[in-house]
Each structure stands twice: as C-alpha cells, then as structure tokens.
Amino acid sequence: MHYQAPLADIQFILNDVLHAPAQLLALPSFAEVDADLVQQVLEEAGKFVTQQVAPLQEVGDSIGCTFDAGRVTTPPGFKEAYQAFWQAGWPALACAPQDGGQGLPAVLEAVLFEMLSGANHGWTMAPGLLHGAYECIKHHGSEALKAAYLEKVATGEWLATMCLTEPHAGSDLGLVRTKAQPRSDGSYRVSGTKIFISGGEHDLTDNIVHLVLARLPDAPAGPKGLSLFLAPKVLPEGTRNAVHCERIEEKMGLHGSPTCVMRFDEATAWMIGEPHRGLNAMFVMMNAARLHVGLQGIGLLEAAWQKADAYSKERRQMRAPKAQMSGAVREATSVGASLISEHPAMRRILSTQRAWIDGGRVLAYRTAIELDLLKHHPDADRRDTAQRWCSLVTPVLKAAWTAQAFNGASECLQVFGGHGYVREWGIEQIVRDARVTMIYEGTNEIQAIDLLVRKVMPDAALSLFTLLQTLSDDLAPHVAAHAPFLDQVAALRQVTERLVQAAAGDPQLLYWVADDYLRALTLCLMSWAWLQISHATRDAASATAHGSRWTEPASAVRHWVLPEFAMRLHIITARLDSGA
Amino acid sequence: MHYQAPLADIQFILNDVLHAPAQLLALPSFAEVDADLVQQVLEEAGKFVTQQVAPLQEVGDSIGCTFDAGRVTTPPGFKEAYQAFWQAGWPALACAPQDGGQGLPAVLEAVLFEMLSGANHGWTMAPGLLHGAYECIKHHGSEALKAAYLEKVATGEWLATMCLTEPHAGSDLGLVRTKAQPRSDGSYRVSGTKIFISGGEHDLTDNIVHLVLARLPDAPAGPKGLSLFLAPKVLPEGTRNAVHCERIEEKMGLHGSPTCVMRFDEATAWMIGEPHRGLNAMFVMMNAARLHVGLQGIGLLEAAWQKADAYSKERRQMRAPKAQMSGAVREATSVGASLISEHPAMRRILSTQRAWIDGGRVLAYRTAIELDLLKHHPDADRRDTAQRWCSLVTPVLKAAWTAQAFNGASECLQVFGGHGYVREWGIEQIVRDARVTMIYEGTNEIQAIDLLVRKVMPDAALSLFTLLQTLSDDLAPHVAAHAPFLDQVAALRQVTERLVQAAAGDPQLLYWVADDYLRALTLCLMSWAWLQISHATRDAASATAHGSRWTEPASAVRHWVLPEFAMRLHIITARLDSGA
C-alpha cells in the first residue's frame, strides 16, 4: 500500500487541538485564510501527495538516481511529478504574492511537507530546500540577484541547494576552505569542493541555484570568515557555469535524492549579504529547516505506522491472550490464530508510534504557527513569545522526532516479522531512509548541545522557565488531571537550576547530560501535547475525536513513553551529585 | 578497515573473568583441553577470521548472492573461503571425534562464531546451521541416515538448512501445510513451499541437506502434527532431488546469504525421529541456535564499535569542552578541532557499546560453558544448574544483544556523521545486516514471552529465584560493592512474586509486560557481568586488564545502562497497580 494523506487526523490537530484557523485569521496578513480555505488547500495537497508522489516511493529506492559523466538522472516519474508540483504552485505556497507566491501561512507548508516526506522522502528532498533559499535571497540578496532569481526560486521553477560541507569538515563549518576571488565586475570566482550536496545535480529543472559558503581572500580563519555566494548551474547569458558534479554517494537509503560531490572550478558567483557574514545569512533559515526535518520524522513515522497497522489487521499469527478487563484489545474472533493487531506486544508498538506521531504534530504545527506569528504578529511581545517557542522547541522536534522516525519505523518493521526484512513490503525502506534525518541539518547530538548550551544556559534558563510557564498556563483550567505534568515541569525546573549553578565549575557537565536534558524536555512537551489532545477529544463533536483512536495512544504515552522522564532526570542528577 | 579478531579481550573474559580452562579441564571429556590448547585454537580461529572471512564483508553486500534459473551464485571469494573453512576442520570443532569432529568444547565454537559474525555476518550464515543439524541427525536420525549424512554434516563438507516457515505462516508453526506421503521403501515424498530458507540453494558445497517440517497424511492439526524429514539436494545415487529454489529475497541487508523460497515437489526424504514429534527433534538445537544469534549480536556490535572507535580517533571535529576533573576524557591536545573521540556525546556512545559487548561476552561465554557442563558434567545436580542457566539466560541473550547490535550499530553510525550514511565506511551495512537478528530464531517479542510465560511462570519463578541466588552467591565475598546489584535482585524478586500472584486473574498481564521483564533481567545480568569483570581487573596481572579499557565501560554501565532498570520496574509495577 502507498502512503495515504491522513487528512482527518491532521485537521483535528489543526482545528480542534490548536485552533489554527482562528489564530491565523487574527493576523492582518492572513485575514482571508479562514477554515474553509485551510481545508481546501489541505485536501488538494493530500490529493497531490497521494496520487502523484506516493506511487513513486518504491521506484525511487529500487532504481534510484544514476550518475553518468557529470549528469544525474532521477528515477522514472520524478521529473514529471516535480514539473506538475511547481506548476500547480505548491513550492510558492508560503512565499509572498509579490514574489510569485500565494502568501499562505507557514503552517500549511509544514503540513504539506510532512505529507510529502511520508509519501516519498527521496522525492521531497528536491523541493525541501527551496523555501530556505527563497528566504535567504529575499532577505540578504542584492536587488539584481532578487530580480534574476527570487521568483524562479519562489515558484520552484528552478531548484536550489545549500553547499556547506567539505571533505574532512563535517558539521564543523569553521574548517571550510572553498575560496572566492573578487572580479572587477562585482562577481566572484568560487573554487573548492563540497560534499553531501542534496540535489547538487539532477534533471528535474532547467537550472539549479547553488548557495555556497566560501572565504574571501582577506577572510579571518574559522566560521566568522565565511561569506555566502550564489552560483547558478546555468549563467544568465545561458552558458554552463563551472560547477561540476563529480559523483553521487552510494547511501544506506534515500536513493531517490542524489547526494552529490560538487566541484566549483572558478565558478561565477555573486555574494549574498555582507562579507564574512555568510553564516548569518544562512541562519535565517535554520529554525525553519530544522522544523522541516522534524516534520520529515513525523511523516516517515506515519508512513511506517500506516504500513504496520494495515499489515497487523490483515495477517493472523498464533493465539493472542484474551482480555478480561481491558477494552483496549478486542478479543480474538476466531478459534484459530489471532490477528497480529490483537497481540499485546504488537498493540504496544503500534499505539506507541501513534502517540509520537500525534504528539509530534501538535508540537510541530504549533511551532509552524509560532513562525507565522513571529513573522506577522503586530505585537512585539507576542513575537518575542513566538521567538522563544521556536528557539527552544525546534531542536527538540528535530532530534526527538527523527530518532523516533528511525527507531519507531524499526519497531513497525518488527510487526511484519521476517516479511519486514524483505524489500517487498516497503517498511525496511522507511527505516533506511529515516536514518539520515538523525544526521543532517545538525546531528541530533548537536541539537541537544544547541538546546542546553546555546538556548537554555545563556539567560540562566529564563527563556525556558517562561516557556514552561506558558505551557502550564495553557492547561490552567483543568488542574487535577494535569498534576503529573506540573510535577514534571517542577522537576525539570529544579534540575535546570542545578545545572545553571554547576555549569561554571565543570565545563564538560552540559555536554555529558545534553542528550538526557533534550529527552527530558521532549517528554514534558509530549505530556503537554497529549493533555491538549485529550482536552480536545472531550470537547469535540466530530466522530474523528472518539473511540480508541485517541484513547489508546494517550494510554501508551502514560504507560510506556513518560516513564523515561524519571530515568533521564536520574541520569542528570547522578552526574550532578557525582561532584560536578 | 576490516574486522580484527579481538583475541586479547576475548581471552581476558574467558580466562580471567570466567576461568573457563579450569572448568573445562575438570570435565572428563575435556581432560586435555588446557589453557594452552584454548589459546592455540583461538589464535588460529582469529587468524582465519581476520585473513579469510573479514575481507569478503564488503563484496558480500555490494555484489551479494545472485539468482538465475534455480541456481544461486554466492559473492566472489565466498566459495573459496568456505572450502578452506571446512577443510581446516572448523565446522567440526565441537563435534564428536567418532563423527569426524575434534571434540572441543562448545564455548570455543561460540567464540569462533561470534568472531565470524562480526567479520562477515552474511558468509557466516552458511555454516551457522551446521552444528544444529549435526545434533539433530545425531540424536534423532536412524542408523542409515547417520551413516549417509552425519560425518558430511559434522565436517561441513555438505551444508544444511532448516525448512520451517511457509508463506502466510511466519513464526506460527501450527500453520505448516507441507505434506509427506510414505512410500513403500520407507522413504517419503515431501511436497510444499517453504520461505525464508537461509542457504536453501548455493554453490558453496556439492550437496545441501534440508531438514524439513511436514505433515504425515494422518497427522493431527497444529504444531503437534509435525514430523521432521531429511531431504538432500542430491540423492545418494547421485541424481538431483525434486527440491527447487524458486527465487531469493531482496532484503534490507545480509546480501551475502541467500534467503530462498524452496519448492519441494514430491521430493524424496527420510523421517528423522518419530512421527508427529518433529518439533521435539528440532527443539534439541533451539537453545544453542538462540545463543548463536545472541553471539551474532555481540560480534556485529564489536564490528560496529571497531569501525566507530577507529574513526573517532582519526578525525577531528570542532572543539571539545575540556575536562577539569574527570580522568576519563583526555584534554584536547591541539588548539584547533578535537578528535571525535574527545567529545562527550561520542565517548558516551562508544563506551556504552563497549559495555554491552563485554558484558554480553561474559554472559554468552558463560552460557556456552553451561552447555558444555550440561552435556559433559558427571553430576546430575550440576547439570540441572546448567540447564536452568541456559533455559533462562538464552532468551535474554538472544533478544537483548540483537536489539543492542542494531541500536548500538546505529549509534556507532552516528559517530561518523554524514559519512556513516554512505556505503564507503561499511558501518551502515552492519546496521542493515544486524536488523534481521531481532527477527529470526523467534522474534525478540517471542523471546520475551518465552522467558516470562514459559520459563519463569510455570514453576512459580522457583528456577529464576535459584538463578538469582546463584548470581548473588558468585559475588558473596565482596558485599559492599555489590549492594546495588543485590538491591536490583531484591526488586526483581518482588515484582516477580507479584506477577506470579496476579497472572491467573489477568490472562493478558504477562504479555503486556514481557518485554519490560526481559529488559529488567537483562540489566540484572549486565550488572552482575560487570561486577565479575571489575573483580577480575583488580586481580589480574596482565596489562590488558588495566587502564581505561575496562573502567570506562564499567562507568558507562553505572551511569547510562542500569538506570533503565528502575524504569522497567516502574512500568511493570504500574501495570500491576492498575488493577490486574
């Protein structure tokens, strides 16, 4: 089975849990974005994803991208689907109307990309960097660059890349060696080799816009000596630029997306933004890009869950024990073997993954709405609140939901038994594809350090405590049911205070506990998200909201997900007690 | 880099931690197996593994096995390595001398197969089933069958398969439909289709001996109506039997091992053992086979650790925080980027995997020694103790160390950053290969149910409590340091008693908590294994035993592995408290 766009679930989270349409309508920029429009956009998006993109998932893996003498051929059908995609206006969804966009909220783009990633992660890599490149050119590009490139990138007629990593440099941008020599006409000659360039070369579009980090001749060493350049594959006069794809990587998965080694050989390029401030220009798009990787995780986990759930309801295997007391598991209806879905170990896997998907959606969509508020809200205080939310929650979404995509897809594979290990069912592809999301856009270990060292500590946790207060306030009218969450928050506050005090005397402390700290905050946020969902299911009138659909994963959160919180706090506390 | 046989580590565990030579020498069958002989065998094994098998790891994956019109071609070099392997006598290591074997202890075979699996999991699948087939034919075969097949299988001149699973049946052997019709000459005609048959067809040996579960015409339904048959690929008169390979599976990994769909088309076969008692004949080998899968997990994790450890000591990446107080992490020696191994998050990954490998070795080798004692000890009480150990510890080793192989190899992949995701470094292959070990020989969920429902509960946990007492007794002279372990044991006893009392009233209870229970016992055993190691390092004179080699993983166990114990007990207790 192919991925099916889970529109009813998504709309329940957007409308009933997050009240997204009301929040968006209140913004002057989205005064016409009412619930009907949101629904219409999502339905069209779901149709496109399910009909055009999902059927290319298997061929993207089995045939994959091929390389021959500098040219990259994408899998059969990829080009046609991409042409249909940009011509229908999907890349321009959240771009400004004056740039050729539709001016819709970022949260709709977030939902679109979650669905695309679930349907076909490899294909989705192609347009995945477009919006970031658009923002980067829009905010930092010269008027001439904007005139030449902004609309092409906004609409997706041309695709874009980010050329950061170099051989032997990995995540450490301070080691970048690529050089940019100024020319008399204001352009630059860029020379160097970049690796891990997603979509560095392909046949999907006529031109490719490369955003390249490089050093000017007088640049200081380290990350503060980097400038950003735009180097197109095809120059404005129509000739080919000196940008060469040397090979594509053989990877564990994601075969539908070419990962290129790119050589810039005195390639013609133009600077974006100011000299030595290239990272600043790139950081504009970082929160959004990391949120999108978190959304990939949610989409991939949904895809794995759909396959495992369907399989578990089709196949029978041994006799499941009968429930005497629990309504959560139906009794076996036949005298022989039970459905796989009736076995407790399998129900546990399925409802736990369901819990991570739904909880992740609440947090990711809320983050996307906060990005909309950050950009469009007239009140500076509200924009500050939005900035705080995005800054703290984004690394959590990126790290925790990509790890869950891989580990959870592997759990879903287990539902298939031996059949899960063979290609036929497509579940093992999701496990392989998902693994990369734990690495790119900053490894998950870097996210954890980003959260604790760069986001929580600098203001002695003031931002974090304000965020926790916001979360608690959201729940205020229902105090009794929320006691366990409020206990979690209190415990996290306490350990955070101890970390703030101890960090100065032990420079390694934060680095040893960063992963545990990110998990602890993840579990607080999951707890909060599921309280929001449970609250909405009680109030909701629609049938979607009722039955075991939401109660079973809610119970999975309590029984199997949240107990990790105490373990993480124990690990951090033990490190603190050990004399740091 | 290829896998290197870790002989010094292995010998330290065997000699200093487990005192294996002394235990074996005390058995009449092994009166000549002294420490020198053990060392000599292991050194030769290490040489063979490192020189002949490890270099074929990559080609086993990239070229893999190919299928053409019923024939299977193994990857280049596989046949030559296998011929050298059996001719050197390795498959016959632990077979009886009268059958063409060398009569050495099972624990040496265990070490051999751990190393082989680490070096090349795919290749090792070929001889992996030999010893089980040997035991099965030896104990249940007729004299005629033994005369024709026992020595060929003992020496590995012919390879063997186990044909159990059928389409739509999975782990549920009760659903087997393959039929066996008696013929007048005492042989049978076997007809049916079997799937997931490792090594069902290949070019490594002249003949293949298939052990096939099938039903006689008068057989009762369900698993108690199954009989076991031997059907060779080539019949004694030299003609081809009607056993056909229809295709090989495309899999996530393990491409060096052909996973075959086999059609038996009135194939000539002979019964092994008694009618309808086929599963009994097969269960002879089950503990040994499951132990071997656990050893595969240990070998694969060692292989992943070796790669990640080497990479982390070669590459530099950003600046690691300096330690002021901890001796565990060396300070960065250069003013620039630090070695990857100096970053706390990476050290944690590496020392945690190291802890699982070493702890797993203590438990797996001890289990193999118990298998030797079970077979050869003159005292019935000691044999009972050995039986108890194998029965309870084997499912733990199979489930926990295969899960750790996959999850830990994935952690090791993370040490490589983006390079881990590309094929070049070989780490992603280990992740893909390892995934199958969580499924075959009984999925890990089945192991957990086997442990709790079939091993712990039937005697109201008497066997388990006796095992826990044995573990505690092993540590008695050092009470102070062992207090946390004794607390764990007490907590596990307590929750086990509650489960014994509550199980009758709630038929699903054990199935909901089986995974947590297996993890809790796993962590008790890890705790015990590391106390044994720490004790041995204090006493040992050799240099191998000192420095951070053992103290760093010992600290990883305390800080990051054991905290899961309380979480698992919390989950079980919460289920008990919820009214079961």
PDB file of C-alpha atoms in Angstrom, chain B residues 500-577:
ATOM      1  CA  VAL B 500       3.062 -14.858  39.854  1.00  0.00           C
ATOM      2  CA  GLN B 501       0.137 -13.889  42.072  1.00  0.00           C
ATOM      3  CA  ALA B 502      -1.609 -11.652  39.559  1.00  0.00           C
ATOM      4  CA  ALA B 503      -1.157 -13.687  36.378  1.00  0.00           C
ATOM      5  CA  ALA B 504      -4.033 -16.080  36.984  1.00  0.00           C
ATOM      6  CA  GLY B 505      -6.583 -13.284  37.263  1.00  0.00           C
ATOM      7  CA  ASP B 506      -5.419 -11.388  34.187  1.00  0.00           C
ATOM      8  CA  PRO B 507      -4.554 -13.570  31.187  1.00  0.00           C
ATOM      9  CA  GLN B 508      -3.047 -10.657  29.273  1.00  0.00           C
ATOM     10  CA  LEU B 509      -0.859  -9.341  32.083  1.00  0.00           C
ATOM     11  CA  LEU B 510       2.302 -11.279  31.261  1.00  0.00           C
ATOM     12  CA  TYR B 511       2.034 -10.440  27.582  1.00  0.00           C
ATOM     13  CA  TRP B 512       1.844  -6.701  28.250  1.00  0.00           C
ATOM     14  CA  VAL B 513       4.915  -6.673  30.486  1.00  0.00           C
ATOM     15  CA  ALA B 514       7.064  -9.427  28.945  1.00  0.00           C
ATOM     16  CA  ASP B 515       9.389  -7.020  27.135  1.00  0.00           C
ATOM     17  CA  ASP B 516       9.934  -4.934  30.264  1.00  0.00           C
ATOM     18  CA  TYR B 517      10.539  -8.058  32.298  1.00  0.00           C
ATOM     19  CA  LEU B 518      13.160  -9.322  29.849  1.00  0.00           C
ATOM     20  CA  ARG B 519      14.869  -5.932  29.959  1.00  0.00           C
ATOM     21  CA  ALA B 520      14.851  -5.930  33.766  1.00  0.00           C
ATOM     22  CA  LEU B 521      16.509  -9.343  33.879  1.00  0.00           C
ATOM     23  CA  THR B 522      18.927  -8.234  31.160  1.00  0.00           C
ATOM     24  CA  LEU B 523      20.032  -5.315  33.304  1.00  0.00           C
ATOM     25  CA  CYS B 524      20.461  -7.516  36.374  1.00  0.00           C
ATOM     26  CA  LEU B 525      22.668  -9.796  34.320  1.00  0.00           C
ATOM     27  CA  MET B 526      24.641  -6.865  32.882  1.00  0.00           C
ATOM     28  CA  SER B 527      25.163  -5.562  36.384  1.00  0.00           C
ATOM     29  CA  TRP B 528      26.427  -8.965  37.526  1.00  0.00           C
ATOM     30  CA  ALA B 529      28.645  -9.434  34.471  1.00  0.00           C
ATOM     31  CA  TRP B 530      30.343  -6.086  35.070  1.00  0.00           C
ATOM     32  CA  LEU B 531      30.887  -6.850  38.737  1.00  0.00           C
ATOM     33  CA  GLN B 532      32.640 -10.005  37.580  1.00  0.00           C
ATOM     34  CA  ILE B 533      34.762  -8.038  35.121  1.00  0.00           C
ATOM     35  CA  SER B 534      35.664  -5.380  37.686  1.00  0.00           C
ATOM     36  CA  HIS B 535      36.632  -8.067  40.149  1.00  0.00           C
ATOM     37  CA  ALA B 536      38.851  -9.741  37.534  1.00  0.00           C
ATOM     38  CA  THR B 537      40.560  -6.487  36.540  1.00  0.00           C
ATOM     39  CA  ARG B 538      41.510  -5.856  40.157  1.00  0.00           C
ATOM     40  CA  ASP B 539      43.087  -9.275  40.468  1.00  0.00           C
ATOM     41  CA  ALA B 540      44.667  -9.592  37.047  1.00  0.00           C
ATOM     42  CA  ALA B 541      48.356  -9.169  36.482  1.00  0.00           C
ATOM     43  CA  SER B 542      48.250  -8.648  32.722  1.00  0.00           C
ATOM     44  CA  ALA B 543      48.367  -5.197  31.189  1.00  0.00           C
ATOM     45  CA  THR B 544      45.180  -5.948  29.228  1.00  0.00           C
ATOM     46  CA  ALA B 545      43.290  -5.643  32.450  1.00  0.00           C
ATOM     47  CA  HIS B 546      44.262  -2.106  33.333  1.00  0.00           C
ATOM     48  CA  GLY B 547      43.714   1.474  32.327  1.00  0.00           C
ATOM     49  CA  SER B 548      40.538   2.996  30.963  1.00  0.00           C
ATOM     50  CA  ARG B 549      39.911  -0.055  28.749  1.00  0.00           C
ATOM     51  CA  TRP B 550      37.671  -1.569  31.433  1.00  0.00           C
ATOM     52  CA  THR B 551      36.965   1.299  33.808  1.00  0.00           C
ATOM     53  CA  GLU B 552      35.327   3.492  31.188  1.00  0.00           C
ATOM     54  CA  PRO B 553      32.688   0.950  30.088  1.00  0.00           C
ATOM     55  CA  ALA B 554      32.178  -0.036  33.743  1.00  0.00           C
ATOM     56  CA  SER B 555      31.296   3.563  34.433  1.00  0.00           C
ATOM     57  CA  ALA B 556      29.049   3.644  31.347  1.00  0.00           C
ATOM     58  CA  VAL B 557      27.094   0.711  32.769  1.00  0.00           C
ATOM     59  CA  ARG B 558      26.501   2.512  36.048  1.00  0.00           C
ATOM     60  CA  HIS B 559      25.674   5.898  34.553  1.00  0.00           C
ATOM     61  CA  TRP B 560      23.768   5.141  31.384  1.00  0.00           C
ATOM     62  CA  VAL B 561      22.796   1.460  31.173  1.00  0.00           C
ATOM     63  CA  LEU B 562      21.487   0.496  34.611  1.00  0.00           C
ATOM     64  CA  PRO B 563      19.103   3.458  35.148  1.00  0.00           C
ATOM     65  CA  GLU B 564      16.736   1.708  32.726  1.00  0.00           C
ATOM     66  CA  PHE B 565      16.157  -0.968  35.375  1.00  0.00           C
ATOM     67  CA  ALA B 566      14.072   1.310  37.587  1.00  0.00           C
ATOM     68  CA  MET B 567      12.085   2.476  34.563  1.00  0.00           C
ATOM     69  CA  ARG B 568      11.214  -1.080  33.561  1.00  0.00           C
ATOM     70  CA  LEU B 569      10.189  -1.981  37.082  1.00  0.00           C
ATOM     71  CA  HIS B 570       8.087   1.155  37.230  1.00  0.00           C
ATOM     72  CA  ILE B 571       6.266   0.137  34.031  1.00  0.00           C
ATOM     73  CA  ILE B 572       5.573  -3.375  35.317  1.00  0.00           C
ATOM     74  CA  THR B 573       4.505  -2.142  38.732  1.00  0.00           C
ATOM     75  CA  ALA B 574       2.182   0.474  37.239  1.00  0.00           C
ATOM     76  CA  ARG B 575       0.501  -2.276  35.206  1.00  0.00           C
ATOM     77  CA  LEU B 576       0.136  -4.400  38.359  1.00  0.00           C
ATOM     78  CA  ASP B 577      -1.217  -1.443  40.332  1.00  0.00           C
TER      79      ASP B 577
END
